[in-house]
Amino acid sequence: MSNNTPKEMYLEMLKKAILFEIWLEHEPGATKENRFQGLDWPLIAHSMIGRIRMNHLHQLMNAVVNNNIEGDFIETGVWRGGTCIFMRGFLKVNGITNRKVIVADSFEGLPEPEARCPIDETSKFHEQDFLRVSLPEVISNFQKYDLYDDGIIFLKGWFKDTLPTAPTNKIAIARLDGDMYSSTMDALTHLYPKVAIGGFIVIDDYSIGYCAAAVTDFRNAHHITDPLVTIDSTGVYWKKTK
């Protein structure tokens, strides 16, 4: 992704700031390899997706723009907002005004397991206070990068309630980071029909059994045969071709 144009230099610096790479020695317990792979839960950084998945997202956004794929960018499950901040920075530095970044989260952590998704029964994600990041905190993080503007739409609430009426008609990139079966299936069910042909679906947590089961069930139910491509040890994606 290295390029010496001002735009690319800005985006590279934005990644380093969001991932806290520049000051990594000051983040307790962090290592360069874990941050690169996205294997840690950072105490300070604004994203936990790591450098490999962040670089890959950059590649997908470039592909969307270069191939004139219509649609907005959405992330379901944003934590501290770092990935959406990078999406907004990408659009802004490229002067793109006809796409929005939709920031979808409960901003209250993950939901408790529900009877409608028995596979989630053993999930303890809802007990993880570390995963609860409030909307004001995420807004504050956008402001720190001077990227809090009308190019962002915040969608607060449980996915089953908010995504059916998500304020977008077409999606170019749907980045799903919900960990659980229910969260992943709700996002796929309500967003996939809006993903443009040539657009991308990114699954952040495919290494988690709940999430992988939802992806498999959804793809089988809808006869999706587009190749599921590995990004790193946990992330996968596919390109919608039909």
Backbone as CSV, one residue per row, in Angstrom:
resi,resn,N_x,N_y,N_z,CA_x,CA_y,CA_z,C_x,C_y,C_z
1,MET,0.824,-1.200,0.000,0.000,0.000,0.000,0.868,1.264,0.000
2,SER,2.197,1.099,-0.015,3.055,2.269,0.083,3.011,3.082,-1.202
3,ASN,2.866,4.399,-1.051,2.820,5.303,-2.183,3.143,6.681,-1.628
4,ASN,3.902,7.454,-2.385,4.357,8.729,-1.862,3.476,9.910,-2.242
5,THR,2.285,9.662,-2.806,1.387,10.769,-3.062,0.857,11.294,-1.730
6,PRO,0.493,12.574,-1.667,-0.030,13.117,-0.403,-1.233,12.338,0.131
7,LYS,-2.125,11.896,-0.750,-3.300,11.138,-0.308,-2.893,9.837,0.364
8,GLU,-1.993,9.109,-0.281,-1.570,7.820,0.275,-0.771,8.009,1.556
9,MET,0.018,9.056,1.610,0.775,9.324,2.836,-0.168,9.652,3.993
10,TYR,-1.225,10.415,3.712,-2.215,10.720,4.746,-2.884,9.442,5.233
11,LEU,-3.305,8.589,4.305,-4.008,7.373,4.697,-3.091,6.425,5.458
12,GLU,-1.833,6.386,5.093,-0.881,5.550,5.832,-0.706,6.077,7.254
13,MET,-0.594,7.377,7.403,-0.460,7.954,8.735,-1.737,7.753,9.550
14,LEU,-2.899,7.811,8.876,-4.167,7.580,9.558,-4.223,6.160,10.114
15,LYS,-3.786,5.186,9.323,-3.737,3.804,9.811,-2.838,3.692,11.038
16,LYS,-1.663,4.302,10.952,-0.711,4.210,12.063,-1.282,4.808,13.336
17,ALA,-2.032,5.901,13.187,-2.632,6.537,14.365,-3.765,5.689,14.929
18,ILE,-4.650,5.212,14.058,-5.797,4.416,14.511,-5.328,3.139,15.210
19,LEU,-4.286,2.512,14.669,-3.765,1.264,15.230,-2.718,1.509,16.327
20,PHE,-2.414,2.772,16.586,-1.460,3.168,17.625,-0.063,2.604,17.361
21,GLU,0.259,2.388,16.098,1.538,1.770,15.746,2.728,2.660,16.084
22,ILE,2.546,3.960,15.958,3.665,4.884,16.153,4.158,4.859,17.594
23,TRP,3.236,4.622,18.531,3.563,4.691,19.955,3.389,3.319,20.624
24,LEU,3.534,2.255,19.872,3.173,0.932,20.363,3.909,0.555,21.645
25,GLU,5.141,1.039,21.790,5.915,0.699,22.987,5.301,1.291,24.249
26,HIS,4.369,2.227,24.097,3.716,2.837,25.247,2.359,2.208,25.557
27,GLU,1.982,1.191,24.799,0.707,0.516,25.051,0.967,-0.796,25.787
28,PRO,0.518,-0.904,27.024,0.817,-2.091,27.836,0.416,-3.390,27.147
29,GLY,1.362,-4.332,27.086,1.084,-5.664,26.563,1.069,-5.789,25.060
30,ALA,1.193,-4.691,24.344,1.114,-4.746,22.881,2.436,-5.198,22.282
31,THR,2.341,-5.970,21.195,3.522,-6.343,20.426,3.274,-6.014,18.965
32,LYS,4.339,-5.775,18.245,4.232,-5.415,16.831,3.541,-6.514,16.037
33,GLU,3.888,-7.771,16.323,3.315,-8.891,15.563,1.822,-9.042,15.841
34,ASN,1.431,-8.962,17.113,0.008,-9.088,17.443,-0.812,-7.956,16.840
35,ARG,-0.265,-6.736,16.845,-0.995,-5.615,16.265,-1.086,-5.766,14.743
36,PHE,-0.035,-6.263,14.135,-0.049,-6.507,12.689,-1.123,-7.525,12.325
37,GLN,-1.211,-8.583,13.122,-2.155,-9.664,12.855,-3.563,-9.362,13.385
38,GLY,-3.698,-8.331,14.209,-4.989,-8.037,14.811,-5.405,-9.071,15.835
39,LEU,-4.454,-9.496,16.660,-4.711,-10.576,17.615,-4.922,-10.088,19.045
40,ASP,-4.729,-8.776,19.283,-4.876,-8.286,20.653,-6.110,-7.405,20.794
41,TRP,-6.492,-7.198,22.042,-7.571,-6.256,22.382,-6.869,-5.022,22.954
42,PRO,-6.654,-4.004,22.142,-5.796,-2.882,22.555,-6.381,-2.068,23.700
43,LEU,-5.498,-1.656,24.597,-5.923,-0.784,25.687,-6.127,0.645,25.198
44,ILE,-5.388,1.052,24.158,-5.406,2.444,23.721,-5.879,2.612,22.282
45,ALA,-5.424,1.771,21.368,-5.724,1.947,19.940,-7.226,2.020,19.688
46,HIS,-7.603,2.681,18.610,-9.011,2.871,18.289,-9.591,1.755,17.426
47,SER,-8.770,0.778,17.064,-9.257,-0.384,16.313,-8.490,-1.618,16.755
48,MET,-9.159,-2.761,16.689,-8.484,-4.019,17.005,-8.367,-4.926,15.773
49,ILE,-8.628,-4.390,14.571,-8.608,-5.268,13.389,-7.199,-5.552,12.892
50,GLY,-6.207,-4.776,13.334,-4.832,-5.032,12.938,-4.508,-4.498,11.561
51,ARG,-3.233,-4.539,11.241,-2.744,-3.941,10.004,-3.171,-4.725,8.760
52,ILE,-3.175,-6.060,8.832,-3.514,-6.844,7.628,-4.931,-6.534,7.172
53,ARG,-5.883,-6.569,8.101,-7.278,-6.303,7.725,-7.501,-4.839,7.348
54,MET,-6.751,-3.931,7.989,-6.874,-2.515,7.636,-6.350,-2.268,6.223
55,ASN,-5.207,-2.851,5.899,-4.673,-2.718,4.540,-5.631,-3.323,3.519
56,HIS,-6.226,-4.453,3.879,-7.154,-5.108,2.956,-8.381,-4.247,2.717
57,LEU,-8.906,-3.631,3.768,-10.037,-2.727,3.606,-9.673,-1.584,2.662
58,HIS,-8.478,-1.062,2.795,-7.982,-0.004,1.908,-8.011,-0.488,0.453
59,GLN,-7.570,-1.703,0.225,-7.575,-2.268,-1.122,-8.998,-2.386,-1.673
60,LEU,-9.920,-2.814,-0.819,-11.310,-2.953,-1.268,-11.915,-1.593,-1.615
61,MET,-11.637,-0.588,-0.797,-12.173,0.735,-1.091,-11.599,1.278,-2.391
62,ASN,-10.317,1.054,-2.630,-9.727,1.443,-3.908,-10.409,0.726,-5.070
63,ALA,-10.687,-0.563,-4.896,-11.330,-1.347,-5.956,-12.733,-0.827,-6.241
64,VAL,-13.461,-0.480,-5.191,-14.813,0.055,-5.351,-14.791,1.345,-6.163
65,VAL,-13.872,2.233,-5.814,-13.783,3.519,-6.514,-13.295,3.321,-7.951
66,ASN,-12.256,2.521,-8.119,-11.678,2.333,-9.452,-12.625,1.636,-10.416
67,ASN,-13.534,0.815,-9.872,-14.470,0.073,-10.718,-15.879,0.655,-10.703
68,ASN,-16.014,1.841,-10.117,-17.298,2.545,-10.099,-18.432,1.700,-9.517
69,ILE,-18.135,0.985,-8.431,-19.164,0.212,-7.742,-19.961,1.169,-6.861
70,GLU,-21.246,1.211,-7.076,-22.079,2.150,-6.330,-22.269,1.696,-4.887
71,GLY,-22.511,2.679,-4.018,-22.948,2.330,-2.679,-22.150,2.939,-1.546
72,ASP,-22.736,2.826,-0.363,-22.132,3.335,0.863,-21.243,2.265,1.495
73,PHE,-20.518,2.689,2.535,-19.727,1.778,3.350,-20.433,1.632,4.699
74,ILE,-20.554,0.411,5.180,-21.175,0.194,6.485,-20.356,-0.806,7.286
75,GLU,-20.242,-0.538,8.586,-19.663,-1.520,9.504,-20.691,-1.794,10.584
76,THR,-20.910,-3.066,10.856,-21.822,-3.480,11.920,-20.990,-4.053,13.063
77,GLY,-20.909,-3.284,14.135,-20.037,-3.626,15.251,-18.756,-2.830,15.123
78,VAL,-18.705,-1.640,15.747,-17.626,-0.702,15.438,-16.634,-0.497,16.577
79,TRP,-16.952,-1.011,17.769,-16.096,-0.834,18.942,-15.771,0.647,19.139
80,ARG,-14.502,1.043,19.067,-14.136,2.452,19.282,-14.241,3.302,18.015
81,GLY,-14.627,2.660,16.914,-14.898,3.408,15.689,-13.751,3.530,14.712
82,GLY,-12.589,2.944,15.034,-11.394,3.153,14.220,-11.524,2.787,12.758
83,THR,-12.183,1.663,12.481,-12.309,1.233,11.095,-13.196,2.189,10.304
84,CYS,-14.281,2.642,10.923,-15.160,3.619,10.263,-14.461,4.966,10.106
85,ILE,-13.625,5.316,11.065,-12.830,6.536,10.942,-11.939,6.447,9.711
86,PHE,-11.323,5.289,9.500,-10.481,5.126,8.319,-11.307,5.198,7.035
87,MET,-12.497,4.571,7.031,-13.377,4.671,5.867,-13.701,6.133,5.550
88,ARG,-14.042,6.899,6.604,-14.399,8.303,6.384,-13.192,9.098,5.893
89,GLY,-12.023,8.826,6.454,-10.814,9.503,6.004,-10.511,9.214,4.544
90,PHE,-10.721,7.961,4.138,-10.505,7.575,2.737,-11.415,8.377,1.809
91,LEU,-12.695,8.443,2.147,-13.640,9.172,1.295,-13.302,10.666,1.265
92,LYS,-12.971,11.207,2.410,-12.734,12.646,2.491,-11.483,13.058,1.730
93,VAL,-10.403,12.310,1.888,-9.150,12.701,1.227,-9.246,12.515,-0.284
94,ASN,-10.148,11.639,-0.713,-10.349,11.443,-2.145,-11.459,12.327,-2.721
95,GLY,-12.019,13.184,-1.888,-13.027,14.117,-2.361,-14.325,13.456,-2.788
96,ILE,-14.633,12.305,-2.202,-15.835,11.549,-2.565,-16.984,11.980,-1.660
97,THR,-18.018,12.542,-2.255,-19.120,13.088,-1.464,-20.433,12.341,-1.663
98,ASN,-20.452,11.356,-2.563,-21.710,10.638,-2.847,-21.794,9.288,-2.146
99,ARG,-20.960,9.084,-1.165,-21.005,7.858,-0.352,-20.994,8.248,1.121
100,LYS,-21.729,7.510,1.922,-21.751,7.705,3.361,-21.038,6.547,4.053
101,VAL,-20.604,6.792,5.271,-20.113,5.746,6.163,-21.184,5.544,7.237
102,ILE,-21.734,4.345,7.293,-22.779,4.038,8.272,-22.148,3.264,9.419
103,VAL,-22.293,3.809,10.614,-21.630,3.304,11.811,-22.709,2.641,12.672
104,ALA,-22.830,1.329,12.565,-23.931,0.602,13.204,-23.426,-0.178,14.421
105,ASP,-24.038,0.087,15.562,-23.616,-0.578,16.794,-24.692,-0.341,17.849
106,SER,-24.729,-1.222,18.834,-25.614,-0.960,19.974,-25.042,0.151,20.839
107,PHE,-23.705,0.290,20.795,-22.960,1.185,21.677,-23.217,0.838,23.141
108,GLU,-23.608,-0.433,23.343,-23.840,-0.957,24.688,-23.236,-2.351,24.847
109,GLY,-22.370,-2.748,23.932,-21.807,-4.081,23.975,-22.602,-5.057,23.125
110,LEU,-22.347,-6.341,23.307,-23.017,-7.366,22.514,-24.292,-7.848,23.196
111,PRO,-25.245,-8.351,22.412,-26.512,-8.806,23.011,-26.350,-10.117,23.769
112,GLU,-27.265,-10.350,24.667,-27.322,-11.650,25.328,-27.798,-12.692,24.313
113,PRO,-27.403,-13.961,24.488,-27.892,-15.019,23.593,-29.414,-15.063,23.575
114,GLU,-29.967,-15.346,22.396,-31.418,-15.393,22.237,-31.857,-16.791,21.830
115,ALA,-33.076,-17.142,22.205,-33.601,-18.481,21.907,-33.677,-18.738,20.407
116,ARG,-33.831,-17.685,19.603,-33.947,-17.867,18.155,-32.633,-18.333,17.517
117,CYS,-31.528,-18.187,18.253,-30.219,-18.606,17.755,-29.559,-19.500,18.805
118,PRO,-29.969,-20.760,18.883,-29.468,-21.647,19.948,-27.952,-21.793,19.971
119,ILE,-27.316,-21.649,18.818,-25.862,-21.832,18.766,-25.144,-20.799,19.631
120,ASP,-25.775,-19.633,19.848,-25.160,-18.578,20.660,-25.271,-18.833,22.160
121,GLU,-25.894,-19.927,22.543,-26.208,-20.168,23.954,-24.999,-20.056,24.869
122,THR,-23.829,-20.468,24.369,-22.638,-20.464,25.220,-21.846,-19.158,25.129
123,SER,-22.323,-18.211,24.326,-21.596,-16.950,24.164,-21.570,-16.155,25.467
124,LYS,-20.406,-15.617,25.763,-20.239,-14.756,26.943,-19.847,-13.332,26.532
125,PHE,-19.937,-13.032,25.243,-19.508,-11.716,24.774,-20.279,-10.584,25.465
126,HIS,-21.543,-10.841,25.805,-22.355,-9.792,26.426,-21.853,-9.421,27.819
127,GLU,-20.994,-10.261,28.393,-20.446,-9.989,29.718,-19.140,-9.192,29.655
128,GLN,-18.642,-8.955,28.449,-17.358,-8.285,28.277,-17.532,-6.765,28.276
129,ASP,-17.267,-6.149,29.421,-17.383,-4.693,29.509,-16.412,-3.986,28.561
130,PHE,-15.306,-4.627,28.261,-14.295,-4.040,27.375,-14.870,-3.754,25.991
131,LEU,-15.904,-4.513,25.605,-16.496,-4.349,24.285,-17.611,-3.299,24.261
132,ARG,-17.927,-2.727,25.417,-18.957,-1.686,25.477,-18.298,-0.315,25.296
133,VAL,-18.602,0.318,24.183,-18.079,1.661,23.918,-19.267,2.548,23.568
134,SER,-19.443,3.615,24.318,-20.631,4.449,24.155,-20.567,5.276,22.878
135,LEU,-21.736,5.716,22.424,-21.804,6.578,21.238,-21.034,7.884,21.446
136,PRO,-21.157,8.558,22.587,-20.360,9.779,22.772,-18.856,9.540,22.652
137,GLU,-18.382,8.389,23.132,-16.951,8.097,23.028,-16.542,7.899,21.577
138,VAL,-17.367,7.200,20.806,-17.047,6.985,19.391,-17.078,8.316,18.634
139,ILE,-18.068,9.148,18.916,-18.124,10.470,18.293,-16.870,11.269,18.633
140,SER,-16.457,11.213,19.892,-15.243,11.902,20.324,-14.019,11.420,19.548
141,ASN,-13.963,10.110,19.263,-12.837,9.583,18.501,-12.833,10.128,17.073
142,PHE,-13.991,10.202,16.443,-14.074,10.819,15.113,-13.577,12.265,15.162
143,GLN,-13.960,12.980,16.203,-13.575,14.384,16.323,-12.064,14.542,16.472
144,LYS,-11.421,13.588,17.125,-9.971,13.668,17.309,-9.228,13.671,15.982
145,TYR,-9.821,13.054,14.959,-9.196,12.997,13.633,-9.773,14.056,12.686
146,ASP,-10.607,14.947,13.216,-11.301,15.946,12.390,-12.119,15.275,11.288
147,LEU,-12.769,14.160,11.626,-13.551,13.407,10.645,-14.999,13.220,11.090
148,TYR,-15.431,14.056,12.003,-16.834,14.013,12.428,-17.604,15.043,11.611
149,ASP,-18.356,14.553,10.621,-19.061,15.461,9.721,-20.319,14.789,9.180
150,ASP,-20.947,15.422,8.204,-22.210,14.893,7.698,-22.027,13.728,6.729
151,GLY,-20.796,13.245,6.583,-20.561,12.051,5.774,-20.737,10.763,6.555
152,ILE,-21.126,10.912,7.824,-21.277,9.754,8.716,-22.734,9.655,9.164
153,ILE,-23.219,8.424,9.246,-24.537,8.167,9.824,-24.365,7.170,10.959
154,PHE,-24.783,7.546,12.157,-24.721,6.638,13.291,-26.054,5.909,13.422
155,LEU,-25.969,4.599,13.559,-27.156,3.750,13.644,-27.083,3.002,14.969
156,LYS,-27.763,3.543,15.984,-27.647,2.997,17.339,-28.788,2.029,17.638
157,GLY,-28.412,0.854,18.136,-29.401,-0.137,18.536,-28.968,-1.536,18.142
158,TRP,-29.777,-2.526,18.549,-29.494,-3.902,18.171,-29.749,-4.076,16.675
159,PHE,-28.932,-4.873,16.035,-29.003,-5.012,14.578,-30.383,-5.471,14.099
160,LYS,-31.002,-6.344,14.868,-32.318,-6.856,14.455,-33.351,-5.733,14.374
161,ASP,-33.111,-4.648,15.119,-34.040,-3.519,15.149,-33.669,-2.418,14.160
162,THR,-32.360,-2.185,13.972,-31.920,-1.038,13.164,-31.652,-1.365,11.698
163,LEU,-31.126,-2.553,11.423,-30.681,-2.843,10.059,-31.816,-3.019,9.047
164,PRO,-33.008,-3.503,9.461,-34.075,-3.612,8.460,-34.398,-2.282,7.784
165,THR,-34.187,-1.177,8.463,-34.475,0.142,7.891,-33.213,0.996,7.823
166,ALA,-32.061,0.354,7.655,-30.804,1.105,7.551,-30.916,2.142,6.436
167,PRO,-30.463,3.369,6.694,-30.659,4.466,5.742,-29.688,4.429,4.566
168,THR,-29.796,3.393,3.763,-28.988,3.278,2.552,-29.739,2.417,1.549
169,ASN,-29.645,2.788,0.297,-30.284,2.006,-0.767,-29.317,1.045,-1.434
170,LYS,-28.026,1.362,-1.360,-27.030,0.513,-1.992,-25.756,0.548,-1.168
171,ILE,-25.125,-0.611,-1.066,-23.912,-0.767,-0.258,-22.785,-1.290,-1.139
172,ALA,-21.630,-0.651,-1.036,-20.450,-1.112,-1.774,-19.593,-2.040,-0.922
173,ILE,-19.485,-1.718,0.359,-18.732,-2.558,1.296,-19.543,-2.719,2.569
174,ALA,-19.823,-3.962,2.925,-20.472,-4.281,4.201,-19.454,-5.023,5.046
175,ARG,-19.022,-4.387,6.107,-18.017,-4.998,6.984,-18.702,-5.427,8.276
176,LEU,-18.777,-6.734,8.485,-19.554,-7.289,9.593,-18.623,-7.758,10.704
177,ASP,-18.812,-7.168,11.883,-17.950,-7.467,13.026,-18.837,-7.667,14.252
178,GLY,-19.693,-8.699,14.177,-20.665,-8.919,15.238,-20.386,-10.094,16.136
179,ASP,-19.366,-10.900,15.823,-18.914,-12.020,16.662,-19.916,-13.183,16.757
180,MET,-21.173,-12.871,17.012,-22.165,-13.902,17.308,-22.948,-14.329,16.065
181,TYR,-23.652,-15.457,16.199,-24.517,-15.941,15.110,-25.629,-14.937,14.839
182,SER,-26.316,-14.496,15.898,-27.456,-13.588,15.722,-27.028,-12.296,15.050
183,SER,-25.946,-11.694,15.529,-25.487,-10.422,14.992,-25.075,-10.548,13.531
184,THR,-24.379,-11.641,13.225,-23.905,-11.858,11.855,-25.066,-12.162,10.918
185,MET,-25.976,-13.017,11.369,-27.114,-13.374,10.518,-28.040,-12.186,10.304
186,ASP,-28.278,-11.391,11.332,-29.119,-10.205,11.168,-28.513,-9.247,10.149
187,ALA,-27.204,-9.067,10.222,-26.538,-8.154,9.285,-26.609,-8.687,7.859
188,LEU,-26.332,-9.958,7.676,-26.389,-10.543,6.329,-27.814,-10.496,5.776
189,THR,-28.768,-10.846,6.602,-30.159,-10.911,6.144,-30.647,-9.551,5.643
190,HIS,-30.325,-8.503,6.366,-30.890,-7.191,6.049,-30.013,-6.340,5.137
191,LEU,-28.721,-6.641,5.070,-27.832,-5.810,4.261,-27.443,-6.435,2.928
192,TYR,-27.337,-7.755,2.889,-26.852,-8.394,1.671,-27.677,-8.037,0.433
193,PRO,-29.011,-7.962,0.517,-29.778,-7.587,-0.677,-29.419,-6.199,-1.212
194,LYS,-28.862,-5.337,-0.366,-28.501,-3.985,-0.793,-27.076,-3.887,-1.324
195,VAL,-26.285,-4.939,-1.153,-24.904,-4.897,-1.640,-24.910,-4.930,-3.169
196,ALA,-24.218,-3.979,-3.754,-24.164,-3.867,-5.208,-23.410,-5.043,-5.815
197,ILE,-23.762,-5.387,-7.040,-22.958,-6.362,-7.777,-21.553,-5.779,-7.937
198,GLY,-20.559,-6.557,-7.572,-19.186,-6.069,-7.563,-18.760,-5.526,-6.213
199,GLY,-19.727,-5.410,-5.280,-19.413,-4.970,-3.931,-18.864,-6.106,-3.084
200,PHE,-18.484,-5.774,-1.855,-17.780,-6.733,-1.008,-18.467,-6.910,0.338
201,ILE,-18.421,-8.148,0.828,-18.873,-8.489,2.167,-17.651,-8.976,2.936
202,VAL,-17.331,-8.307,4.019,-16.159,-8.651,4.835,-16.658,-9.180,6.174
203,ILE,-16.155,-10.338,6.550,-16.506,-10.964,7.834,-15.277,-10.912,8.727
204,ASP,-15.362,-10.141,9.794,-14.184,-9.916,10.633,-13.872,-11.101,11.537
205,ASP,-14.889,-11.864,11.928,-14.722,-12.846,13.003,-14.982,-14.282,12.560
206,TYR,-14.562,-14.623,11.372,-14.876,-15.952,10.841,-14.243,-17.069,11.662
207,SER,-13.206,-16.753,12.426,-12.566,-17.774,13.268,-13.411,-18.128,14.488
208,ILE,-14.426,-17.312,14.768,-15.335,-17.594,15.879,-16.460,-18.479,15.363
209,GLY,-16.680,-19.580,16.027,-17.633,-20.581,15.544,-19.034,-20.053,15.315
210,TYR,-19.531,-19.196,16.219,-20.878,-18.641,16.064,-20.992,-17.888,14.741
211,CYS,-20.001,-17.062,14.482,-19.995,-16.223,13.284,-19.872,-17.070,12.024
212,ALA,-18.938,-18.007,12.028,-18.731,-18.859,10.856,-19.989,-19.650,10.514
213,ALA,-20.697,-20.127,11.537,-21.928,-20.888,11.301,-22.976,-20.026,10.615
214,ALA,-23.085,-18.774,11.026,-24.056,-17.866,10.401,-23.699,-17.625,8.935
215,VAL,-22.420,-17.405,8.662,-21.987,-17.183,7.276,-22.294,-18.413,6.424
216,THR,-21.963,-19.582,6.924,-22.214,-20.821,6.186,-23.707,-21.015,5.931
217,ASP,-24.513,-20.832,6.968,-25.962,-21.019,6.824,-26.557,-20.016,5.842
218,PHE,-26.116,-18.785,5.910,-26.660,-17.762,5.012,-26.262,-18.041,3.562
219,ARG,-25.003,-18.346,3.357,-24.542,-18.604,1.987,-25.235,-19.835,1.398
220,ASN,-25.413,-20.869,2.208,-26.100,-22.075,1.726,-27.565,-21.779,1.414
221,ALA,-28.228,-21.044,2.299,-29.650,-20.757,2.115,-29.912,-19.925,0.870
222,HIS,-28.933,-19.077,0.512,-29.112,-18.183,-0.630,-28.281,-18.611,-1.844
223,HIS,-27.753,-19.842,-1.763,-27.025,-20.433,-2.892,-25.902,-19.520,-3.387
224,ILE,-25.183,-18.961,-2.437,-24.067,-18.071,-2.766,-22.813,-18.926,-2.969
225,THR,-22.276,-18.866,-4.160,-21.091,-19.672,-4.482,-19.855,-18.814,-4.749
226,ASP,-19.977,-17.492,-4.601,-18.802,-16.631,-4.747,-17.741,-17.084,-3.757
227,PRO,-16.481,-17.219,-4.203,-15.431,-17.748,-3.329,-15.274,-16.950,-2.041
228,LEU,-15.160,-17.677,-0.944,-14.890,-17.081,0.362,-13.372,-17.033,0.511
229,VAL,-12.822,-15.834,0.554,-11.374,-15.641,0.479,-10.829,-15.251,1.848
230,THR,-9.734,-15.879,2.240,-9.100,-15.592,3.526,-8.329,-14.278,3.471
231,ILE,-8.497,-13.456,4.504,-7.725,-12.219,4.643,-6.539,-12.451,5.579
232,ASP,-6.832,-12.988,6.760,-5.797,-13.309,7.745,-6.321,-14.432,8.625
233,SER,-5.864,-14.524,9.850,-6.220,-15.667,10.690,-7.680,-15.680,11.098
234,THR,-8.377,-14.571,10.944,-9.784,-14.532,11.354,-10.712,-13.903,10.318
235,GLY,-10.198,-13.026,9.469,-11.038,-12.323,8.511,-11.171,-13.041,7.181
236,VAL,-12.372,-12.978,6.599,-12.624,-13.495,5.253,-13.519,-12.488,4.528
237,TYR,-13.622,-12.658,3.213,-14.522,-11.789,2.455,-14.930,-12.480,1.175
238,TRP,-15.980,-11.959,0.562,-16.288,-12.370,-0.804,-16.812,-11.187,-1.586
239,LYS,-16.685,-11.300,-2.902,-17.169,-10.302,-3.830,-18.495,-10.785,-4.398
240,LYS,-19.513,-9.945,-4.323,-20.832,-10.320,-4.814,-20.861,-10.203,-6.335
241,THR,-21.128,-11.306,-6.986,-21.105,-11.314,-8.446,-22.469,-11.492,-9.080
242,LYS,-23.478,-11.814,-8.267,-24.823,-11.998,-8.846,-25.889,-11.806,-7.777
